[in-house]
Coordinates of C-alpha atoms in Angstrom, one line a residue:
Chain Z
M1 CA -0.2 -0.2 0.1
K2 CA 1.3 3.4 -1.0
K3 CA 0.4 5.5 1.9
Y4 CA 2.6 8.6 1.3
A5 CA 3.8 11.4 -0.9
F6 CA 5.9 14.3 -0.9
G7 CA 5.0 17.9 -2.3
I8 CA 7.9 19.9 -3.1
D9 CA 8.0 23.7 -4.2
V10 CA 11.5 24.6 -5.4
G11 CA 12.4 28.1 -4.8
G12 CA 14.8 30.4 -6.1
T13 CA 16.2 30.7 -2.0
T14 CA 14.5 27.7 -0.5
V15 CA 13.1 24.3 -1.3
K16 CA 9.9 23.9 0.4
V17 CA 9.3 20.3 1.3
G18 CA 5.7 18.5 2.5
F19 CA 5.1 15.2 3.7
F20 CA 1.9 13.6 3.4
D21 CA -0.3 10.7 4.4
I22 CA -2.4 10.5 1.4
E23 CA -4.4 7.2 2.4
V24 CA -7.7 9.1 3.0
D25 CA -7.3 12.7 1.3
G26 CA -4.2 14.0 2.0
T27 CA -2.7 15.0 5.8
L28 CA 0.1 16.8 6.3
I29 CA 2.8 15.0 8.6
D30 CA 5.4 17.2 8.5
K31 CA 6.7 20.4 6.4
W32 CA 10.0 22.0 6.5
E33 CA 12.8 23.9 4.2
V34 CA 16.1 23.1 3.0
S35 CA 18.0 26.0 1.2
T36 CA 18.1 26.4 -2.7
R37 CA 21.9 25.4 -3.4
K38 CA 22.4 27.3 -6.9
D39 CA 26.0 26.3 -7.6
E40 CA 27.3 24.9 -10.8
G41 CA 23.9 25.5 -12.7
G42 CA 21.8 24.4 -9.7
K43 CA 22.8 20.7 -10.2
Y44 CA 22.9 19.7 -6.6
I45 CA 19.2 20.8 -5.9
L46 CA 17.5 17.7 -6.7
S47 CA 20.1 15.5 -4.7
D48 CA 19.7 17.8 -1.9
V49 CA 15.8 17.3 -2.0
A50 CA 16.5 13.4 -2.3
K51 CA 19.0 13.6 0.5
T52 CA 16.3 15.3 2.5
I53 CA 13.5 13.2 1.8
N54 CA 15.4 10.1 2.6
D55 CA 16.3 11.6 6.0
K56 CA 12.6 12.1 6.6
L57 CA 11.7 8.4 5.7
S58 CA 14.6 7.0 7.7
E59 CA 13.7 9.4 10.7
K60 CA 9.9 8.2 10.5
N61 CA 10.9 4.4 9.8
I62 CA 9.6 4.3 6.7
N63 CA 10.2 2.3 3.4
I64 CA 10.3 4.1 0.0
E65 CA 8.6 1.5 -1.4
E66 CA 5.5 3.1 0.8
V67 CA 6.0 6.1 -1.2
K68 CA 3.2 6.8 -4.0
G69 CA 5.1 9.7 -5.9
I70 CA 6.5 13.1 -5.6
G71 CA 5.1 16.2 -6.8
I72 CA 7.1 18.8 -7.5
G73 CA 6.7 22.8 -8.4
V74 CA 9.5 24.6 -10.2
P75 CA 9.8 28.4 -11.5
G76 CA 9.8 28.1 -14.8
P77 CA 7.6 26.7 -17.7
V78 CA 7.4 22.7 -17.7
L79 CA 6.4 20.7 -20.6
E80 CA 4.6 17.1 -20.2
E81 CA 4.8 17.3 -16.3
S82 CA 8.1 16.6 -16.7
I83 CA 10.7 18.5 -18.9
V84 CA 11.7 22.1 -17.8
N85 CA 12.5 24.6 -20.4
K86 CA 14.6 26.8 -18.2
C87 CA 14.5 27.8 -14.9
V88 CA 16.9 30.8 -14.7
N89 CA 16.3 31.5 -11.3
L90 CA 18.0 28.0 -10.1
G91 CA 20.5 28.1 -13.3
W92 CA 18.7 24.9 -14.7
G93 CA 18.6 24.6 -18.6
V94 CA 16.4 22.3 -20.4
F95 CA 16.0 18.7 -19.0
N96 CA 13.8 15.8 -17.8
V97 CA 13.3 16.5 -14.1
A98 CA 11.0 13.4 -13.4
E99 CA 13.6 11.4 -15.4
E100 CA 16.8 12.7 -13.3
S101 CA 14.5 12.4 -10.2
S102 CA 13.7 8.9 -10.6
L103 CA 17.3 7.8 -10.4
I104 CA 18.2 10.1 -7.7
F105 CA 15.0 9.0 -5.4
G106 CA 14.7 5.4 -6.6
I107 CA 10.7 6.3 -7.5
P108 CA 9.2 5.3 -10.9
K109 CA 9.6 8.4 -13.3
E110 CA 5.6 8.0 -13.7
N111 CA 5.3 8.8 -10.4
I112 CA 7.3 12.3 -10.4
L113 CA 5.2 15.2 -11.6
V114 CA 6.3 18.2 -12.7
S115 CA 4.8 21.6 -12.9
N116 CA 5.2 25.5 -12.9
D117 CA 5.5 26.8 -9.2
A118 CA 2.3 29.2 -10.2
S119 CA 0.3 26.3 -11.6
V120 CA 1.0 24.1 -8.4
A121 CA -0.4 27.2 -6.3
C122 CA -3.6 27.3 -8.1
L123 CA -3.8 23.9 -7.5
G124 CA -3.3 23.9 -3.7
E125 CA -5.4 27.0 -3.6
M126 CA -8.3 24.7 -5.4
W127 CA -7.5 22.2 -2.8
L128 CA -7.3 23.7 0.7
G129 CA -7.3 27.6 0.3
A130 CA -9.1 30.4 -1.2
G131 CA -10.3 28.1 -4.5
R132 CA -11.9 25.5 -2.2
G133 CA -15.6 24.6 -4.1
F134 CA -14.6 25.7 -7.3
R135 CA -13.0 23.9 -10.6
D136 CA -12.0 26.6 -12.9
L137 CA -9.5 28.9 -11.5
V138 CA -6.9 31.6 -12.2
L139 CA -4.3 32.7 -9.5
I140 CA -2.2 35.9 -10.3
T141 CA 0.8 36.3 -7.8
L142 CA 2.2 39.9 -7.3
G143 CA 5.7 39.5 -5.8
T144 CA 9.1 40.2 -7.3
G145 CA 7.2 39.4 -10.5
V146 CA 3.6 38.7 -11.7
G147 CA 3.0 35.1 -12.0
G148 CA 0.0 33.1 -12.5
G149 CA -1.3 29.9 -12.9
V150 CA -4.6 28.4 -14.8
V151 CA -6.9 25.2 -13.5
L152 CA -9.6 24.4 -15.6
N153 CA -11.9 21.2 -14.7
G154 CA -9.7 20.8 -11.7
K155 CA -6.9 19.9 -13.3
I156 CA -3.5 22.5 -13.9
V157 CA -3.2 23.7 -17.8
S158 CA 0.5 23.6 -18.7
G159 CA 0.0 25.2 -21.8
A160 CA 1.8 23.8 -25.4
F161 CA 5.4 25.5 -24.4
G162 CA 4.6 25.7 -20.5
A163 CA 3.8 29.0 -20.7
S164 CA 0.1 29.2 -19.7
G165 CA -0.7 31.6 -16.9
E166 CA 2.1 33.8 -18.2
I167 CA -0.5 36.8 -16.9
G168 CA 2.7 39.2 -16.2
H169 CA 3.9 39.2 -19.7
M170 CA 0.5 40.5 -21.6
K171 CA 1.8 43.6 -23.1
I172 CA -0.7 46.4 -21.9
S173 CA 1.5 49.4 -22.6
H174 CA 2.7 50.6 -25.6
T175 CA 4.7 53.4 -24.8
E176 CA 6.8 52.2 -22.3
D177 CA 10.6 53.2 -22.6
L178 CA 12.1 50.3 -20.0
Q179 CA 13.0 46.8 -21.0
C180 CA 11.1 44.1 -18.7
G181 CA 13.1 41.0 -17.7
C182 CA 11.7 38.6 -20.5
G183 CA 13.0 41.4 -23.2
K184 CA 9.3 42.7 -24.2
K185 CA 8.6 46.3 -23.1
G186 CA 5.4 46.8 -21.7
C187 CA 4.2 43.8 -19.6
L188 CA 2.1 44.4 -16.8
E189 CA 4.9 42.5 -14.6
Q190 CA 6.6 46.3 -15.0
Y191 CA 3.4 47.7 -13.2
A192 CA 1.7 45.4 -11.0
S193 CA 4.3 43.5 -9.4
A194 CA 5.6 44.9 -6.0
T195 CA 9.0 45.9 -7.7
G196 CA 6.7 47.8 -10.4
I197 CA 4.7 49.7 -7.7
V198 CA 8.1 50.8 -6.3
R199 CA 9.2 52.0 -8.9
K200 CA 5.9 53.7 -9.8
I201 CA 6.0 55.6 -6.5
N202 CA 9.6 56.6 -6.8
E203 CA 8.6 58.3 -9.8
K204 CA 5.9 60.2 -8.8
L205 CA 7.7 61.3 -5.8
V206 CA 10.4 62.4 -8.0
N207 CA 8.5 64.1 -10.9
T208 CA 5.6 65.7 -8.8
D209 CA 5.4 68.1 -5.8
T210 CA 2.3 66.5 -4.6
P211 CA 2.7 66.4 -0.9
S212 CA 2.5 62.9 0.2
I213 CA 3.6 61.0 3.6
L214 CA 5.8 58.5 1.8
R215 CA 8.0 61.7 1.2
Q216 CA 9.5 60.9 4.7
E217 CA 10.0 57.4 4.5
H218 CA 13.5 55.7 3.7
Y219 CA 12.4 52.8 2.2
L220 CA 9.5 52.2 0.1
S221 CA 7.9 49.1 -0.7
A222 CA 4.6 48.1 -2.4
K223 CA 3.3 47.6 1.2
S224 CA 4.0 51.1 1.9
V225 CA 2.4 52.2 -1.1
F226 CA -1.0 50.6 0.4
D227 CA -0.8 51.5 3.5
A228 CA -0.5 55.5 2.7
A229 CA -3.4 54.6 0.5
K230 CA -5.4 53.2 3.1
K231 CA -4.7 56.4 4.9
G232 CA -5.8 58.9 2.1
D233 CA -2.7 59.5 0.8
E234 CA -3.1 61.1 -2.9
I235 CA -0.4 59.9 -4.7
S236 CA -0.3 56.6 -3.6
M237 CA -4.2 56.2 -4.2
D238 CA -3.4 57.4 -7.7
I239 CA -0.8 54.1 -8.1
V240 CA -3.5 51.8 -6.5
D241 CA -5.7 52.9 -9.0
E242 CA -3.6 52.9 -11.7
V243 CA -2.1 49.0 -11.0
C244 CA -5.3 47.7 -10.1
E245 CA -6.8 49.2 -13.4
D246 CA -3.8 47.2 -15.1
L247 CA -4.7 44.2 -13.5
A248 CA -8.4 44.2 -14.1
L249 CA -7.6 45.1 -17.7
A250 CA -5.4 41.6 -18.2
L251 CA -7.5 39.8 -16.0
S252 CA -10.4 40.8 -18.7
Y253 CA -8.4 39.4 -21.6
V254 CA -7.7 36.1 -19.3
S255 CA -11.7 36.0 -18.8
C256 CA -12.5 36.5 -22.5
T257 CA -10.2 33.5 -23.3
I258 CA -11.3 31.0 -20.7
D259 CA -14.1 32.7 -18.5
P260 CA -13.2 31.2 -15.1
E261 CA -15.3 31.0 -11.8
I262 CA -12.8 33.1 -9.7
F263 CA -9.8 34.7 -9.9
L264 CA -7.2 34.6 -6.9
I265 CA -4.4 37.4 -6.1
G266 CA -1.6 36.0 -4.2
G267 CA 2.0 37.1 -3.5
G268 CA 3.5 39.4 -1.4
V269 CA 1.5 42.3 -2.4
S270 CA -2.0 40.6 -1.7
K271 CA -1.3 41.3 1.5
A272 CA -3.2 44.4 0.7
G273 CA -6.5 42.7 1.3
D274 CA -9.6 43.6 0.3
M275 CA -8.9 47.1 -1.2
L276 CA -6.9 45.5 -4.0
T277 CA -9.8 42.8 -4.9
D278 CA -12.2 45.4 -4.4
K279 CA -10.8 47.8 -6.9
I280 CA -9.7 45.3 -9.4
Q281 CA -13.4 43.7 -9.4
E282 CA -14.6 47.3 -9.7
R283 CA -12.4 48.1 -12.6
Y284 CA -13.0 44.3 -14.1
T285 CA -16.8 44.5 -14.0
E286 CA -16.1 47.8 -16.6
H287 CA -13.8 45.9 -18.9
C288 CA -15.1 42.1 -19.0
F289 CA -17.9 40.9 -21.6
H290 CA -20.8 41.2 -20.0
A291 CA -21.6 37.4 -19.1
S292 CA -18.4 37.4 -17.0
K293 CA -19.5 40.3 -14.8
E294 CA -20.3 37.9 -11.6
T295 CA -16.6 36.9 -11.6
K296 CA -15.5 36.2 -8.3
F297 CA -12.2 37.5 -6.7
K298 CA -10.4 36.5 -3.6
I299 CA -7.2 36.8 -1.8
A300 CA -5.1 33.8 -1.9
E301 CA -4.9 31.8 1.7
L302 CA -2.3 29.5 1.9
G303 CA 0.9 31.9 1.3
N304 CA 4.1 29.8 0.4
D305 CA 2.4 26.7 1.1
A306 CA 0.3 26.8 -1.5
G307 CA 2.9 25.2 -4.3
M308 CA 3.8 22.2 -1.7
Y309 CA 0.3 21.6 -1.3
G310 CA -0.5 21.6 -5.0
A311 CA 2.2 19.7 -5.8
V312 CA 1.0 16.8 -3.7
K313 CA -2.4 17.1 -5.1
M314 CA -0.7 16.4 -8.3
I315 CA 0.1 12.9 -7.1
I316 CA -2.9 12.6 -5.1
D317 CA -5.4 12.8 -8.3
K318 CA -2.9 10.9 -10.6
Chain P
M1 CA -26.6 -0.9 -31.5
K2 CA -27.0 3.3 -31.8
K3 CA -25.0 3.6 -34.9
Y4 CA -26.0 7.1 -36.0
A5 CA -25.8 10.7 -34.6
F6 CA -26.5 14.1 -35.6
G7 CA -24.4 17.1 -35.8
I8 CA -26.6 20.7 -35.6
D9 CA -25.3 23.7 -36.5
V10 CA -28.0 26.5 -35.9
G11 CA -27.1 29.9 -37.3
G12 CA -29.0 33.1 -37.7
T13 CA -30.1 32.2 -41.3
T14 CA -29.9 28.9 -41.6
V15 CA -30.0 25.9 -39.7
K16 CA -27.0 23.2 -40.6
V17 CA -27.8 19.7 -40.1
G18 CA -25.3 16.7 -40.8
F19 CA -26.3 13.0 -40.2
F20 CA -23.8 10.7 -39.4
D21 CA -22.6 7.3 -39.1
I22 CA -20.6 7.0 -36.1
E23 CA -20.1 3.1 -35.7
V24 CA -16.2 3.7 -36.9
D25 CA -15.1 7.1 -36.3
G26 CA -17.7 9.3 -37.6
T27 CA -18.8 9.3 -41.5
L28 CA -20.9 11.9 -43.0
I29 CA -24.1 10.1 -44.6
D30 CA -25.8 13.2 -45.5
K31 CA -25.9 17.0 -44.9
W32 CA -28.4 20.0 -45.5
E33 CA -30.1 23.0 -44.3
V34 CA -33.2 24.2 -43.3
S35 CA -34.1 28.0 -42.3
T36 CA -34.2 29.3 -39.2
R37 CA -37.5 30.8 -38.2
K38 CA -36.9 33.2 -35.5
D39 CA -40.6 34.4 -35.6
E40 CA -42.1 34.7 -31.9
G41 CA -38.6 34.8 -30.2
G42 CA -37.5 31.4 -31.8
K43 CA -39.9 29.1 -30.4
Y44 CA -40.1 27.1 -33.7
I45 CA -36.4 26.3 -34.7
L46 CA -36.1 23.1 -32.4
S47 CA -39.3 21.8 -33.5
D48 CA -38.3 22.5 -37.2
V49 CA -35.2 20.8 -36.6
A50 CA -36.9 17.9 -35.0
K51 CA -39.1 17.7 -38.1
T52 CA -36.3 17.4 -40.7
I53 CA -34.4 14.8 -38.6
N54 CA -36.9 12.6 -38.2
D55 CA -38.3 13.3 -42.0
K56 CA -34.4 12.0 -42.7
L57 CA -34.8 8.8 -40.8
S58 CA -37.7 8.2 -42.2
E59 CA -36.4 8.5 -45.3
K60 CA -33.4 6.2 -44.4
N61 CA -36.0 3.8 -42.8
I62 CA -34.0 4.2 -39.6
N63 CA -35.4 3.9 -36.1
I64 CA -34.9 7.1 -33.4
E65 CA -33.8 4.1 -31.1
E66 CA -30.6 3.9 -33.1
V67 CA -29.6 7.3 -32.8
K68 CA -27.0 7.6 -30.1
G69 CA -27.2 11.4 -29.9
I70 CA -27.6 14.9 -31.1
G71 CA -24.9 17.6 -30.9
I72 CA -25.8 21.2 -31.2
G73 CA -24.3 24.5 -31.9
V74 CA -25.8 27.5 -31.2
P75 CA -24.9 31.3 -31.6
G76 CA -24.7 32.4 -27.8
P77 CA -22.9 31.6 -24.4
V78 CA -24.1 27.9 -23.4
L79 CA -23.5 26.6 -19.7
E80 CA -23.0 22.8 -18.8
E81 CA -23.7 21.6 -22.3
S82 CA -27.7 22.2 -22.3
I83 CA -28.3 25.8 -21.1
V84 CA -28.6 28.6 -23.5
N85 CA -27.8 32.3 -21.7
K86 CA -29.3 34.5 -24.4
C87 CA -28.9 34.1 -28.5
V88 CA -29.8 37.7 -29.6
N89 CA -29.6 36.2 -32.9
L90 CA -32.0 33.7 -32.4
G91 CA -34.6 36.0 -30.3
W92 CA -33.8 32.7 -27.5
G93 CA -33.8 33.7 -23.6
V94 CA -32.3 31.7 -21.2
F95 CA -33.7 27.9 -21.4
N96 CA -32.3 24.5 -21.3
V97 CA -32.1 23.5 -24.4
A98 CA -31.3 19.9 -24.2
E99 CA -34.0 19.2 -22.0
E100 CA -36.5 20.8 -24.2
S101 CA -35.2 19.2 -27.4
S102 CA -35.4 16.0 -25.5
L103 CA -39.0 16.3 -25.3
I104 CA -39.5 17.0 -29.1
F105 CA -36.8 15.0 -30.2
G106 CA -37.7 11.8 -28.4
I107 CA -34.1 11.1 -27.6
P108 CA -32.7 11.5 -23.5
K109 CA -31.0 14.8 -22.7
E110 CA -28.3 13.4 -21.5
N111 CA -27.8 12.6 -25.3
I112 CA -28.3 15.9 -26.6
L113 CA -25.3 18.6 -26.1
V114 CA -25.2 22.1 -26.6
S115 CA -22.3 24.4 -27.0
N116 CA -21.3 27.7 -28.6
D117 CA -21.1 27.5 -32.1
A118 CA -17.3 28.8 -32.4
S119 CA -16.7 25.8 -29.8
V120 CA -18.0 23.3 -32.2
A121 CA -16.5 24.8 -34.9
C122 CA -13.1 24.9 -33.2
L123 CA -13.5 20.9 -32.3
G124 CA -14.6 20.3 -35.9
E125 CA -11.3 21.6 -37.3
M126 CA -9.6 19.8 -34.6
W127 CA -11.1 16.8 -35.7
L128 CA -11.2 17.1 -39.6
G129 CA -10.2 20.5 -40.4
A130 CA -6.8 22.4 -39.9
G131 CA -6.7 21.4 -36.4
R132 CA -6.0 17.4 -36.9
G133 CA -2.7 16.1 -35.0
F134 CA -3.5 18.9 -32.5
R135 CA -5.3 18.8 -29.0
D136 CA -4.7 22.6 -27.4
L137 CA -6.1 24.9 -30.0
V138 CA -7.9 28.1 -30.5
L139 CA -10.2 29.4 -33.6
I140 CA -11.1 32.9 -34.1
T141 CA -13.5 33.9 -36.6
L142 CA -13.4 37.0 -38.5
G143 CA -16.9 37.7 -40.1
T144 CA -19.4 40.1 -39.1
G145 CA -18.3 40.1 -35.7
V146 CA -15.2 38.4 -34.3
G147 CA -16.0 34.7 -32.3
G148 CA -13.8 32.4 -31.0
G149 CA -13.4 28.9 -29.7
V150 CA -11.0 27.3 -27.2
V151 CA -10.4 23.5 -26.9
L152 CA -8.4 22.0 -24.6
N153 CA -7.1 18.4 -24.1
G154 CA -9.3 17.8 -27.1
K155 CA -12.1 19.1 -25.2
I156 CA -14.3 22.3 -25.5
V157 CA -13.8 24.6 -22.9
S158 CA -17.1 26.6 -21.9
G159 CA -16.2 28.6 -19.4
A160 CA -18.2 29.4 -16.2
F161 CA -20.5 31.9 -17.6
G162 CA -20.0 30.5 -20.9
A163 CA -18.2 33.3 -22.2
S164 CA -14.6 31.6 -23.3
G165 CA -13.3 32.4 -26.4
E166 CA -14.8 35.9 -26.7
I167 CA -11.5 37.5 -28.1
G168 CA -13.3 39.4 -30.0
H169 CA -14.8 41.8 -27.2
M170 CA -10.9 41.9 -25.5
K171 CA -10.7 45.7 -24.9
I172 CA -7.7 46.7 -27.1
S173 CA -8.4 50.9 -27.5
H174 CA -9.0 53.3 -24.6
T175 CA -9.7 55.9 -27.0
E176 CA -13.0 54.7 -29.3
D177 CA -16.2 56.9 -29.2
L178 CA -18.6 54.2 -31.4
Q179 CA -19.9 51.8 -28.9
C180 CA -19.6 47.7 -29.9
G181 CA -22.5 45.5 -30.2
C182 CA -21.6 44.5 -26.6
G183 CA -22.0 47.8 -25.2
K184 CA -18.4 48.5 -24.5
K185 CA -16.4 50.4 -26.2
G186 CA -13.0 49.4 -28.0
C187 CA -13.6 45.9 -28.2
L188 CA -11.4 44.0 -31.1
E189 CA -14.5 43.2 -32.8
Q190 CA -14.5 46.9 -33.8
Y191 CA -11.2 46.6 -35.8
A192 CA -10.9 42.8 -37.0
S193 CA -14.3 42.1 -38.1
A194 CA -15.4 42.2 -41.6
T195 CA -17.7 45.4 -40.5
G196 CA -14.9 47.1 -38.6
I197 CA -12.6 46.4 -41.5
V198 CA -15.1 48.4 -43.9
R199 CA -15.6 51.1 -41.4
K200 CA -11.5 51.4 -41.3
I201 CA -11.5 51.8 -45.1
N202 CA -14.5 54.0 -45.3
E203 CA -13.0 56.3 -42.8
K204 CA -9.7 56.6 -44.3
L205 CA -11.1 57.3 -47.7
V206 CA -12.8 60.4 -46.4
N207 CA -10.3 61.2 -44.2
T208 CA -7.0 61.4 -46.4
D209 CA -6.4 62.1 -50.1
T210 CA -4.1 59.2 -50.6
P211 CA -4.6 57.9 -53.8
S212 CA -6.5 53.9 -54.0
I213 CA -7.8 51.7 -56.3
L214 CA -10.8 51.7 -53.9
R215 CA -11.6 55.4 -54.7
Q216 CA -13.5 53.8 -57.8
E217 CA -15.4 50.8 -56.5
H218 CA -18.9 51.4 -55.3
Y219 CA -19.2 48.4 -52.5
L220 CA -16.6 47.9 -50.4
S221 CA -16.1 44.8 -48.3
A222 CA -13.1 43.6 -46.4
K223 CA -12.1 41.2 -49.6
S224 CA -11.8 44.7 -51.4
V225 CA -9.4 45.8 -48.4
F226 CA -7.4 42.8 -48.4
D227 CA -7.4 42.0 -52.5
A228 CA -6.3 46.1 -52.5
A229 CA -3.3 45.2 -50.1
K230 CA -2.2 42.5 -52.4
K231 CA -1.9 45.0 -55.4
G232 CA 0.2 47.3 -53.2
D233 CA -2.6 49.7 -52.6
E234 CA -1.0 51.8 -49.5
I235 CA -4.0 52.7 -47.9
S236 CA -5.7 49.2 -47.6
M237 CA -1.8 47.7 -46.7
D238 CA -1.7 50.2 -44.0
I239 CA -5.2 48.5 -42.8
V240 CA -4.4 45.3 -43.2
D241 CA -1.3 45.9 -40.9
E242 CA -3.1 47.6 -38.5
V243 CA -5.7 44.6 -38.2
C244 CA -3.1 42.0 -37.9
E245 CA -1.3 44.2 -35.1
D246 CA -4.8 44.4 -33.1
L247 CA -5.2 40.2 -33.8
A248 CA -1.9 39.5 -32.8
L249 CA -2.0 41.7 -29.8
A250 CA -5.2 40.0 -28.4
L251 CA -3.9 36.5 -29.6
S252 CA -0.7 36.9 -27.5
Y253 CA -3.1 37.6 -24.6
V254 CA -5.0 34.7 -25.3
S255 CA -1.0 32.8 -25.5
C256 CA -0.1 34.2 -21.8
T257 CA -3.3 32.7 -21.1
I258 CA -3.3 29.1 -21.9
D259 CA -0.9 28.9 -24.2
P260 CA -1.8 26.7 -27.5
E261 CA -0.3 25.1 -29.8
I262 CA -2.1 26.4 -32.9
F263 CA -4.2 29.1 -33.5
L264 CA -7.0 28.9 -37.0
I265 CA -8.4 31.9 -38.3
G266 CA -11.6 31.5 -39.8
G267 CA -14.8 33.4 -41.0
G268 CA -15.2 35.2 -44.2
V269 CA -12.3 37.6 -43.5
S270 CA -9.8 34.6 -43.7
K271 CA -10.5 33.8 -47.3
A272 CA -7.3 36.4 -47.5
G273 CA -5.6 33.1 -46.9
D274 CA -1.4 33.3 -46.0
M275 CA -1.1 37.3 -46.2
L276 CA -3.6 37.2 -43.0
T277 CA -1.9 34.5 -41.2
D278 CA 1.9 35.6 -42.2
K279 CA 1.5 39.1 -41.1
I280 CA -0.5 38.1 -37.5
Q281 CA 2.5 35.8 -37.1
E282 CA 5.0 38.2 -37.7
R283 CA 3.6 40.9 -35.3
Y284 CA 2.4 37.9 -32.6
T285 CA 6.1 37.1 -32.5
E286 CA 6.6 40.7 -31.4
H287 CA 4.1 40.6 -28.4
C288 CA 3.8 37.0 -27.1
F289 CA 5.9 35.4 -24.1
H290 CA 9.3 34.2 -25.7
A291 CA 8.5 30.5 -24.2
S292 CA 5.4 31.0 -27.2
K293 CA 7.3 32.1 -30.3
E294 CA 6.6 29.1 -32.0
T295 CA 3.1 28.9 -31.9
K296 CA 1.3 27.9 -34.9
F297 CA -0.9 29.9 -37.1
K298 CA -3.3 28.5 -40.0
I299 CA -6.2 29.3 -41.9
A300 CA -9.4 27.3 -41.0
E301 CA -10.5 24.6 -43.6
L302 CA -14.1 23.3 -43.0
G303 CA -16.1 26.6 -43.7
N304 CA -19.5 26.5 -42.6
D305 CA -19.4 22.9 -42.2
A306 CA -17.0 22.9 -39.1
G307 CA -20.1 23.4 -36.3
M308 CA -21.6 20.4 -37.7
Y309 CA -18.7 18.3 -37.4
G310 CA -18.0 19.8 -34.2
A311 CA -21.3 19.3 -32.8
V312 CA -21.5 15.6 -33.6
K313 CA -18.0 15.2 -32.7
M314 CA -19.1 15.9 -29.1
I315 CA -21.4 13.1 -29.1
I316 CA -18.6 10.8 -30.7
D317 CA -16.5 11.6 -27.5
K318 CA -19.3 11.2 -25.0

């Protein structure tokens, strides 16, 4: 009887590991982190994961034969639930993660499922977070960048080139001078990521004389902007409006494509809470196709654990 | 043995009917059209379809018991493969087409599957047209309006409100004064439909003095514009460039959402052929996320029969 499974979320700084009893529906037994060793093109990452998994199994006196499978989320495009197509953050090129992990972990490769980190986070939120009760949902994460995951009929949509959910790279401005990390100009990520929001506030503070409580602060973050907006700070309110307008427009494009039941907003910026979802929804209603005016918006609930949960959910659903 | 099935495509002018032998994979036995009777809120449409189906069965001496099911494409949003949510063109409000058809046709309602017309056309193209060999594809139809259908993993994606594939209503301009049929301003449909292209050429002819071979023509169509562009007509070439730019941008948004393998271009405007796909693809490559640069583009092949084929395919796949 294969009673156990692991959910792994490989990030640029740490690897999050969840060990689950999946006999009934999936119960977290233990979770922990190991640091992501990016030396030499990230070649040690998978063996570090194997080591921490084996240590846990030894500690619990469980044989690897009792492990049904391992789900892995990675920060990059993934093809056929196995092949990563470059993870710049990890130093990885193109290779078959399932095959390589199979050799190191001692688990058949068909029991190792790999997907994009935002995709597994979306699946995790569907399972145990803000997406409970929904089967067609889209997660957009507003952090250093803007990521996204798409789940339809309860399954991750990966895309032909592993690039589904790349909502952050919709080109929404045609007048941008600066280049996005992806090489294009005018991507949503340049305006709606935490980084983008900080750039916007700094530009406004430099280019206007409007009084702002942020003029006294030494370190400005996206959080500072939302906090100031809540206090009625004019410049900050303008920026929040602009960011929500950009997000609403991009999500209306998603909606005109697949018309999901609900949008979940995650990532550090989502700590702004209802102010963010309310304003995005208000603007979305202006831009979306009339049939989709009732699409729901909610803040994601699982934070950094979403990926680990979604990763193991792939194994449970297999 | 249920050996037969019907594929029905209900349009605003005619209903297209295909009668299929589905014993092996699906062979068209016969196809014909009846006119769409829109009197009294379209209440006669389904009974007209029932009559023509029964006539055909009598003619062929086949019992209704031998019919596995009936697939129906309709020009509006459809929920749960059964409930239409208003078909303005037909005069239909909100009602359960599968249930009503079941009573009239004498076939169990679970054997009547209903979907949006562009969605079934996309499925039809996947089965027997330009989408053969693909499982993740998007059809965009450029006719009086701009429609769209989405098929992922070989199945139609309908959307939570039946509004998936409404690519024509992505808001791509923020400076438009005229209202789109949907009530918004600046929808793709206002620029890339046959109607939109005619509006654009008329505006250019009135507002500029640029010489054009179209100035002598009495009746201008989207076809006139593409034909003139092929002959090097300056104004027409500008319009083709603008239309392809708008389409490429919208399709890059689709791609950033679900990253399909291929885009099929259908509808009357698609008769422009390679000039259209080549130019859209060229501009798309500039706007899409880098991982999706290899997305394919192709002109749809089945024309007005696509819907009928896709409708019966839903029954075959059931």
